[in-house]
Coordinates of C-alpha atoms and ligand atoms in Angstrom, one line a residue:
M949 CA -10.9 -14.3 -8.9
K950 CA -8.1 -14.2 -6.4
G951 CA -8.4 -11.3 -4.2
I952 CA -8.2 -9.8 -0.7
R953 CA -11.4 -8.7 1.3
I954 CA -10.9 -6.0 4.0
T955 CA -13.2 -4.8 6.6
G956 CA -12.3 -1.0 7.2
Q957 CA -11.8 1.2 10.2
I958 CA -11.0 -1.4 12.9
P959 CA -8.2 0.2 14.9
L960 CA -5.2 -2.3 15.0
D961 CA -4.0 -3.7 18.3
G962 CA -1.9 -6.8 18.0
E963 CA 1.6 -8.2 17.5
V964 CA 3.3 -9.4 14.3
R965 CA 6.7 -10.8 13.5
I966 CA 8.4 -9.3 10.4
Q967 CA 9.3 -11.6 7.6
G968 CA 12.6 -11.8 5.9
S969 CA 13.5 -9.3 3.3
K970 CA 12.7 -9.9 -0.3
N971 CA 15.2 -7.5 -1.7
A972 CA 18.0 -9.1 0.4
A973 CA 17.0 -12.7 -0.2
L974 CA 16.9 -12.4 -4.1
P975 CA 20.5 -11.2 -4.8
V976 CA 21.7 -13.5 -2.0
M977 CA 20.1 -16.4 -3.8
A978 CA 21.7 -15.4 -7.0
A979 CA 25.0 -15.1 -5.1
A980 CA 24.8 -18.7 -3.9
L981 CA 25.6 -19.7 -7.5
L982 CA 29.1 -18.5 -6.8
N983 CA 29.7 -21.1 -4.2
R984 CA 30.4 -24.6 -5.6
G985 CA 28.8 -26.2 -2.5
T986 CA 25.8 -25.5 -0.2
T987 CA 24.4 -22.3 1.1
V988 CA 21.8 -22.2 3.7
L989 CA 19.5 -19.0 4.0
K990 CA 17.7 -18.8 7.3
G991 CA 14.5 -16.8 7.6
C992 CA 14.1 -16.7 3.8
P993 CA 10.6 -15.2 3.0
R994 CA 8.2 -17.7 1.5
I995 CA 7.0 -15.2 -1.1
S996 CA 6.4 -15.9 -4.8
D997 CA 9.4 -14.0 -6.1
V998 CA 11.7 -16.1 -4.0
F999 CA 9.9 -19.3 -5.4
L1000 CA 10.5 -18.0 -8.9
M1001 CA 14.1 -17.3 -8.2
E1002 CA 14.3 -20.8 -6.7
K1003 CA 12.8 -22.2 -10.0
I1004 CA 15.3 -20.3 -12.0
L1005 CA 18.2 -21.7 -10.0
R1006 CA 16.9 -25.2 -10.4
G1007 CA 16.7 -24.6 -14.1
L1008 CA 20.4 -23.8 -14.1
G1009 CA 21.2 -27.0 -12.4
A1010 CA 21.2 -26.0 -8.8
G1011 CA 19.5 -28.2 -6.0
T1012 CA 17.2 -26.4 -3.6
R1013 CA 15.4 -27.6 -0.5
W1014 CA 13.2 -25.9 2.1
Q1015 CA 13.2 -26.8 5.8
G1016 CA 10.8 -24.6 7.5
D1017 CA 11.9 -21.1 6.6
S1018 CA 15.4 -22.1 5.8
L1019 CA 16.3 -22.4 2.1
E1020 CA 19.3 -24.7 1.2
I1021 CA 20.9 -24.1 -2.3
C1022 CA 23.4 -26.6 -3.5
A1023 CA 25.3 -25.2 -6.6
D1024 CA 28.2 -27.7 -6.8
Q1025 CA 27.0 -28.5 -10.3
I1026 CA 25.7 -25.9 -12.7
S1027 CA 24.5 -27.4 -16.0
S1028 CA 23.2 -24.3 -17.9
C1029 CA 24.0 -20.6 -17.9
E1030 CA 20.8 -19.7 -19.7
V1031 CA 17.8 -18.3 -17.6
E1032 CA 14.5 -19.8 -18.9
R1033 CA 12.8 -17.0 -20.8
E1034 CA 9.4 -17.5 -19.2
L1035 CA 10.7 -17.3 -15.7
G1036 CA 13.2 -14.5 -16.1
E1037 CA 10.8 -12.2 -17.9
K1038 CA 8.4 -12.4 -14.9
M1039 CA 10.9 -10.8 -12.5
R1040 CA 13.0 -7.7 -12.7
S1041 CA 15.5 -9.0 -10.1
S1042 CA 16.5 -12.0 -12.2
I1043 CA 18.9 -9.4 -13.9
V1044 CA 21.3 -10.0 -10.9
L1045 CA 21.9 -13.3 -12.3
L1046 CA 24.0 -11.7 -15.0
G1047 CA 26.8 -10.9 -12.5
S1048 CA 26.7 -14.2 -10.7
L1049 CA 26.5 -16.3 -13.9
L1050 CA 29.4 -14.5 -15.5
G1051 CA 31.4 -14.9 -12.4
R1052 CA 30.6 -18.6 -12.1
C1053 CA 30.4 -19.8 -15.8
R1054 CA 31.9 -16.9 -17.6
E1055 CA 28.7 -16.9 -19.8
A1056 CA 25.2 -15.8 -19.3
V1057 CA 22.0 -15.8 -21.2
L1058 CA 19.1 -13.9 -20.0
P1059 CA 15.7 -12.6 -21.2
F1060 CA 15.2 -8.9 -20.8
P1061 CA 14.0 -8.6 -17.2
G1062 CA 10.3 -8.0 -16.3
G1063 CA 8.8 -7.3 -12.9
C1064 CA 6.8 -4.5 -11.7
V1065 CA 5.8 -1.9 -14.2
I1066 CA 7.0 1.3 -12.6
G1067 CA 8.8 3.2 -15.2
A1068 CA 11.3 2.5 -18.0
R1069 CA 13.8 0.7 -15.7
P1070 CA 16.8 0.4 -18.2
I1071 CA 19.8 -1.8 -17.6
D1072 CA 22.5 0.4 -19.1
L1073 CA 24.3 0.8 -15.7
H1074 CA 24.5 -3.0 -15.2
L1075 CA 25.9 -3.5 -18.7
S1076 CA 28.5 -0.7 -18.5
A1077 CA 29.8 -1.9 -15.1
L1078 CA 30.1 -5.4 -16.3
K1079 CA 31.8 -4.4 -19.5
T1080 CA 34.4 -2.5 -17.3
L1081 CA 35.0 -5.7 -15.5
G1082 CA 35.7 -7.7 -18.7
A1083 CA 32.4 -8.9 -20.0
E1084 CA 30.9 -8.5 -23.5
F1085 CA 27.3 -8.3 -24.5
A1086 CA 25.2 -9.1 -27.5
E1087 CA 21.4 -9.0 -28.0
K1088 CA 19.4 -11.5 -30.1
D1089 CA 15.8 -12.4 -30.2
G1090 CA 15.0 -10.5 -27.1
R1091 CA 17.8 -12.2 -25.1
L1092 CA 20.8 -10.8 -23.7
Y1093 CA 24.1 -12.8 -24.3
G1094 CA 27.0 -12.1 -21.9
R1095 CA 30.5 -13.6 -21.9
T1096 CA 33.9 -13.1 -20.5
S1097 CA 37.3 -14.9 -20.7
Q1098 CA 37.7 -14.0 -17.1
M1099 CA 36.2 -11.3 -14.8
K1100 CA 38.9 -8.8 -14.0
G1101 CA 39.4 -6.1 -11.5
G1102 CA 38.7 -2.5 -12.5
T1103 CA 37.3 0.8 -11.5
V1104 CA 33.5 1.1 -11.9
F1105 CA 32.0 4.6 -11.5
F1106 CA 28.2 4.9 -11.4
R1107 CA 26.9 8.2 -12.4
K1108 CA 23.6 7.3 -10.8
S1109 CA 23.0 5.1 -7.8
S1110 CA 21.5 1.7 -8.8
V1111 CA 20.8 -1.0 -6.3
G1112 CA 20.7 -3.9 -9.0
A1113 CA 23.6 -2.6 -11.0
T1114 CA 25.8 -2.3 -7.8
E1115 CA 24.8 -5.8 -6.9
N1116 CA 25.7 -7.1 -10.3
A1117 CA 29.1 -5.5 -10.2
V1118 CA 29.7 -6.9 -6.7
L1119 CA 28.7 -10.4 -7.8
A1120 CA 30.8 -10.3 -11.0
A1121 CA 33.9 -9.0 -9.1
V1122 CA 34.1 -11.2 -6.0
C1123 CA 35.6 -14.3 -7.7
G1124 CA 37.3 -12.2 -10.5
E1125 CA 41.0 -11.6 -10.9
G1126 CA 42.5 -8.7 -9.0
T1127 CA 40.9 -5.7 -7.2
T1128 CA 37.7 -3.9 -8.1
V1129 CA 36.9 -0.5 -6.9
I1130 CA 33.1 0.6 -7.3
R1131 CA 32.4 4.2 -6.8
G1132 CA 29.0 5.9 -6.6
C1133 CA 27.5 2.7 -5.6
S1134 CA 24.1 2.2 -4.0
K1135 CA 24.2 2.4 -0.1
E1136 CA 20.8 0.6 0.3
P1137 CA 21.0 -1.8 3.2
E1138 CA 20.2 -4.7 0.8
V1139 CA 23.5 -4.1 -1.0
G1140 CA 25.3 -4.2 2.4
W1141 CA 23.6 -7.4 3.3
L1142 CA 24.6 -9.0 0.1
C1143 CA 28.3 -8.0 0.8
C1144 CA 28.0 -9.3 4.5
F1145 CA 26.8 -12.6 3.0
L1146 CA 29.5 -12.8 0.5
N1147 CA 32.2 -11.9 3.1
Q1148 CA 30.8 -14.6 5.4
A1149 CA 31.2 -17.0 2.4
G1150 CA 34.9 -16.0 2.0
A1151 CA 34.7 -12.9 -0.3
R1152 CA 36.9 -9.8 0.6
I1153 CA 34.7 -6.7 0.3
S1154 CA 35.5 -3.5 2.2
G1155 CA 33.7 -0.2 2.4
I1156 CA 30.2 -1.8 3.1
G1157 CA 27.6 0.8 3.7
T1158 CA 29.6 3.6 1.9
S1159 CA 29.4 4.7 -1.7
C1160 CA 32.8 3.1 -2.5
L1161 CA 33.2 -0.7 -2.3
V1162 CA 36.6 -2.3 -2.7
I1163 CA 36.5 -6.0 -3.7
R1164 CA 39.7 -8.1 -3.7
G1165 CA 39.0 -11.1 -5.9
V1166 CA 39.2 -14.6 -4.3
P1167 CA 39.4 -17.9 -6.1
R1168 CA 36.4 -19.4 -4.5
L1169 CA 33.6 -19.0 -1.8
H1170 CA 32.8 -21.7 0.7
D1171 CA 29.7 -23.0 2.4
T1172 CA 27.9 -20.8 4.9
V1173 CA 24.6 -20.3 6.8
F1174 CA 23.3 -16.7 6.6
S1175 CA 20.3 -15.3 8.2
I1176 CA 18.2 -13.0 5.8
P1177 CA 17.5 -9.8 7.7
S1178 CA 13.9 -8.5 8.3
D1179 CA 12.1 -6.7 5.5
R1180 CA 12.2 -2.9 6.2
I1181 CA 9.4 -2.4 3.5
T1182 CA 7.1 -5.0 5.0
A1183 CA 7.7 -3.4 8.4
G1184 CA 6.9 0.0 7.1
T1185 CA 3.7 -1.3 5.5
Y1186 CA 2.5 -2.4 8.9
V1187 CA 3.5 0.9 10.5
C1188 CA 1.2 2.4 7.8
A1189 CA -1.5 -0.2 8.7
S1190 CA -1.4 1.0 12.3
A1191 CA -1.4 4.7 11.3
I1192 CA -4.4 4.5 8.9
T1193 CA -6.6 2.7 11.5
R1194 CA -5.4 5.2 14.2
G1195 CA -4.7 2.1 16.2
K1196 CA -1.7 0.5 17.9
G1197 CA 0.5 -2.5 17.1
I1198 CA 3.7 -4.2 18.1
L1199 CA 6.2 -5.3 15.4
V1200 CA 8.6 -8.1 16.4
K1201 CA 12.2 -7.7 15.1
P1202 CA 11.8 -4.9 12.5
P1203 CA 15.1 -3.5 11.2
V1204 CA 14.7 -0.2 12.9
K1205 CA 18.1 1.1 12.1
E1206 CA 17.2 0.9 8.4
M1207 CA 13.7 2.4 8.9
K1208 CA 14.7 5.9 10.2
A1209 CA 13.2 7.9 7.3
M1210 CA 9.9 5.9 7.4
L1211 CA 9.7 6.4 11.2
T1212 CA 10.4 10.1 10.9
A1213 CA 7.5 10.4 8.5
Y1214 CA 5.3 8.5 10.9
E1215 CA 6.1 10.8 13.7
K1216 CA 5.5 13.8 11.4
I1217 CA 1.9 12.6 10.9
G1218 CA 1.5 12.2 14.7
G1219 CA 2.5 8.6 15.2
Q1220 CA 4.5 7.7 18.3
Y1221 CA 6.7 4.7 18.9
V1222 CA 9.0 3.1 21.4
Y1223 CA 11.7 0.4 20.4
N1224 CA 12.5 -1.9 23.2
S1225 CA 14.1 -5.4 23.2
G1226 CA 13.7 -6.1 19.6
K1227 CA 10.0 -4.8 19.5
L1228 CA 8.6 -1.7 17.9
F1229 CA 5.6 -0.5 19.9
L1230 CA 3.4 1.7 17.8
C1231 CA 0.8 4.2 19.0
S1232 CA -1.2 5.8 16.1
Q1233 CA -4.3 7.3 17.7
K1234 CA -3.1 10.7 16.7
A1235 CA -1.5 9.7 13.3
S1236 CA -3.8 12.0 11.3
R1237 CA -1.8 15.0 10.4
P1238 CA -0.8 15.7 6.8
I1239 CA 2.8 16.2 5.6
H1240 CA 3.6 19.3 3.6
W1241 CA 6.3 17.6 1.6
L1242 CA 7.7 14.1 1.4
E1243 CA 10.2 13.1 -1.2
T1244 CA 11.4 9.6 -2.1
Q1245 CA 15.1 9.4 -2.2
I1246 CA 18.0 6.8 -2.2
Y1247 CA 18.9 5.4 1.2
P1248 CA 18.9 6.7 3.9
G1249 CA 16.0 8.8 2.3
F1250 CA 12.4 7.8 2.3
P1251 CA 12.1 4.5 0.2
T1252 CA 10.3 4.6 -3.1
D1253 CA 8.9 1.2 -2.1
L1254 CA 6.8 2.7 0.5
Q1255 CA 5.6 5.8 -1.4
S1256 CA 2.2 4.4 -2.6
I1257 CA 1.6 2.9 0.8
F1258 CA 2.2 6.1 2.5
L1259 CA 0.1 7.9 -0.2
A1260 CA -2.9 5.8 1.0
V1261 CA -2.3 7.0 4.6
L1262 CA -2.0 10.6 3.6
A1263 CA -5.2 10.2 1.7
C1264 CA -6.9 9.7 5.1
A1265 CA -5.1 12.5 6.9
Q1266 CA -6.8 15.7 8.0
G1267 CA -5.3 18.3 5.6
N1268 CA -3.2 18.6 2.5
S1269 CA 0.1 16.8 1.7
Q1270 CA 2.4 16.4 -1.2
I1271 CA 4.7 13.6 -2.2
K1272 CA 7.4 13.7 -4.8
E1273 CA 8.6 10.6 -6.5
S1274 CA 12.2 11.0 -7.3
I1275 CA 13.4 7.5 -8.1
F1276 CA 11.0 6.0 -10.7
E1277 CA 9.1 8.0 -13.3
D1278 CA 5.9 6.0 -13.3
R1279 CA 5.2 5.0 -9.7
F1280 CA 1.8 6.8 -9.1
K1281 CA -0.1 3.9 -11.0
V1282 CA -2.2 3.2 -7.8
V1283 CA -3.7 6.7 -7.9
P1284 CA -6.8 5.9 -10.1
Q1285 CA -7.6 3.0 -7.8
L1286 CA -7.3 5.1 -4.7
Q1287 CA -9.6 7.7 -6.5
K1288 CA -12.1 4.9 -6.9
M1289 CA -12.2 4.7 -3.1
G1290 CA -12.8 8.5 -2.8
A1291 CA -9.2 9.6 -2.4
Q1292 CA -8.7 13.2 -3.6
I1293 CA -5.3 13.1 -5.4
E1294 CA -3.9 15.0 -8.3
V1295 CA -0.8 14.0 -10.0
E1296 CA 1.4 16.3 -12.0
E1297 CA 4.6 15.0 -13.4
Q1298 CA 6.4 13.5 -10.4
I1299 CA 4.3 15.1 -7.7
A1300 CA 1.2 13.9 -6.1
R1301 CA -1.0 16.6 -4.3
I1302 CA -3.2 15.0 -1.8
R1303 CA -6.4 16.4 0.0
G1304 CA -6.9 14.2 3.0
G1305 CA -10.4 13.0 3.7
K1306 CA -12.6 9.9 3.9
L1307 CA -12.1 6.7 1.9
R1308 CA -14.9 4.3 1.3
G1309 CA -14.7 0.6 0.6
T1310 CA -15.2 -0.6 -3.0
R1311 CA -13.8 -3.1 -5.7
V1312 CA -10.3 -2.1 -6.7
K1313 CA -7.5 -3.8 -8.7
A1314 CA -3.9 -4.4 -7.9
E1315 CA -1.5 -3.7 -10.8
E1316 CA 1.8 -4.1 -9.1
L1317 CA 3.2 -5.2 -5.8
R1318 CA 3.5 -2.0 -3.6
G1319 CA 0.5 -0.4 -5.2
G1320 CA -1.4 -3.6 -4.3
A1321 CA -0.2 -3.3 -0.7
A1322 CA -1.3 0.3 -0.7
L1323 CA -4.8 -0.6 -1.7
V1324 CA -4.9 -3.2 1.2
I1325 CA -3.8 -0.5 3.5
A1326 CA -6.4 2.0 2.1
G1327 CA -9.0 -0.6 2.7
L1328 CA -8.1 -0.8 6.4
G1329 CA -8.8 2.9 6.6
A1330 CA -11.9 3.0 4.4
E1331 CA -15.5 2.9 5.5
G1332 CA -17.2 -0.4 4.8
E1333 CA -15.6 -3.2 2.8
T1334 CA -12.9 -3.1 0.2
Y1335 CA -12.1 -5.9 -2.2
V1336 CA -8.6 -5.9 -3.8
E1337 CA -8.3 -8.0 -7.1
N1338 CA -5.2 -9.6 -8.3
R1339 CA -3.6 -10.5 -5.0
E1340 CA -0.9 -12.5 -6.7
F1341 CA 0.9 -9.1 -7.1
V1342 CA 0.9 -8.6 -3.4
E1343 CA 2.1 -12.2 -2.8
R1344 CA 5.2 -11.4 -4.8
G1345 CA 6.6 -9.6 -1.8
Y1346 CA 4.4 -10.4 1.3
E1347 CA 4.5 -13.9 2.7
D1348 CA 0.8 -13.7 3.9
I1349 CA -0.3 -10.1 4.3
C1350 CA -3.8 -11.3 5.5
R1351 CA -2.2 -13.5 8.3
D1352 CA 0.0 -10.6 9.4
L1353 CA -2.7 -7.9 9.5
N1354 CA -5.1 -10.3 11.3
C1355 CA -2.4 -10.9 13.9
L1356 CA -2.4 -7.1 14.2
G1357 CA -6.1 -7.2 14.9
A1358 CA -7.5 -6.4 11.4
R1359 CA -10.3 -8.3 9.6
V1360 CA -8.8 -9.3 6.3
R1361 CA -9.2 -12.4 4.3
K1362 CA -8.2 -14.1 1.0
D1363 CA -11.3 -14.6 -1.3
Ligands
UD1_856 C1 15.7 -2.2 -6.4 C2 14.6 -2.8 -5.6 C3 13.3 -2.1 -5.8 C4 13.4 -0.7 -5.3 C5 14.6 0.0 -6.1 C6 15.0 1.4 -5.6 C7 15.3 -5.2 -5.6 C8 15.0 -6.5 -6.2 N1 14.5 -4.2 -6.1 O1 15.3 -2.1 -7.8 O2 12.4 -2.8 -5.0 O3 12.2 0.0 -5.7 O4 15.9 -0.8 -5.9 O5 15.2 1.4 -4.2 O6 16.2 -5.0 -4.9 N2 18.5 2.9 -13.5 C9 19.0 3.2 -14.7 N3 19.9 2.4 -15.5 C10 20.1 1.1 -15.0 C11 19.5 0.8 -13.7 C12 18.7 1.7 -13.0 O7 18.9 4.4 -15.2 O8 20.9 0.4 -15.4 C13 17.6 3.8 -12.9 C14 16.2 3.2 -12.7 O9 15.4 3.5 -13.8 C15 15.7 4.1 -11.6 C16 17.0 4.3 -10.6 O10 18.1 4.1 -11.4 O11 15.2 5.2 -11.9 C17 17.1 3.4 -9.4 O12 16.9 1.9 -9.9 P1 17.6 0.8 -9.2 O13 18.2 1.2 -7.9 O14 18.5 0.0 -10.2 O15 16.4 -0.2 -8.8 P2 16.4 -1.8 -8.9 O16 17.7 -2.3 -8.6 O17 15.7 -2.2 -10.2

């Protein structure tokens, strides 16, 4: 059994450097297919989802090489436009290969995407955007077949904000013919980072960070070296680690500008912080207050990816809190596991009502990435020892959560 063993209730006090962002790295890796040359991604997180995407790219004919934490992707020759079923099914974000393969090869074959089980997660917005830009789709044997004679400029309007669908539209349009306008697009930082990468490689995208992107198609991209920004969700996880142990902690190079909603919630529960010279100094001795109402929202709102982790913190607060999940319909999967640890949480539709109290260490099971991280954080706040089974879910997004938490002064080990 691959798990994580956590000794609870040790107030944190240490320093950790924040890894590169998973949700920035994956679409940028897909984007590297659009460059008929070499792309270097510095500070690429060494997590299993990135290794899986690397395997998929190799299956398509790209060459990859790691040098420390730099990943080099050489896509001068692409020999296949079909994503291997077994690999693509394992990861939801393989869907962004649709836009880049159509842009590069004018053809794409993908299995229907897998990934974390947190709701229905349809792909209708992806498909309708790509159809507007000149692609056609068919479905056969659980595979999605896409083709185009040439991606063409057009006006895409998203009635609902979607990170992946916006990324797919951008990827399909950058090397297409003419100008594309995307309205109602996602303003998540990871979309902006993808656009910055593409512009650095020769694309012409304006409106970055707004809900309207304008893309002027270019014939080709060129080689570039890009630094993957730090992961705001990992940084937020470690803020929660400090909070639940009522400790301290220093995060090195967190993307604070993109963490505002998270840090506001941290202050509301009594946490204090100072940001100075690239370091975030946390002081959580008084981080025990509940929050009357916290709602996940699209950026710049509170991120859904931190919802279950913050839920663990609130389960240890002194008083009653409520969290509403507004992005995904089935993202309270971790609640029964937290209940095993003594958490008093009731879920009704999209709202979790939490009565703060004591958690006790026991054996629990991770069932998805962020829920798994939430259990590790809960273990830090619990009395005694917690064992979290299925650490492979956590490793999809965290390079080495045990190493990082131990740097912060925790006692956590792989077991
Ligand atoms: C990305 C992130 C994920 C994060 C999520 C929301 C990556 C690799 N993953 O996922 O970590 O939790 O953003 O911030 O970057 N929807 C539709 N139709 C579609 C597409 C989406 O209805 O075609 C809905 C989804 O069911 C969901 C909402 O839109 O309710 C947002 O999903 P979306 O922004 O697309 O999330 P992902 O890109 O899958």
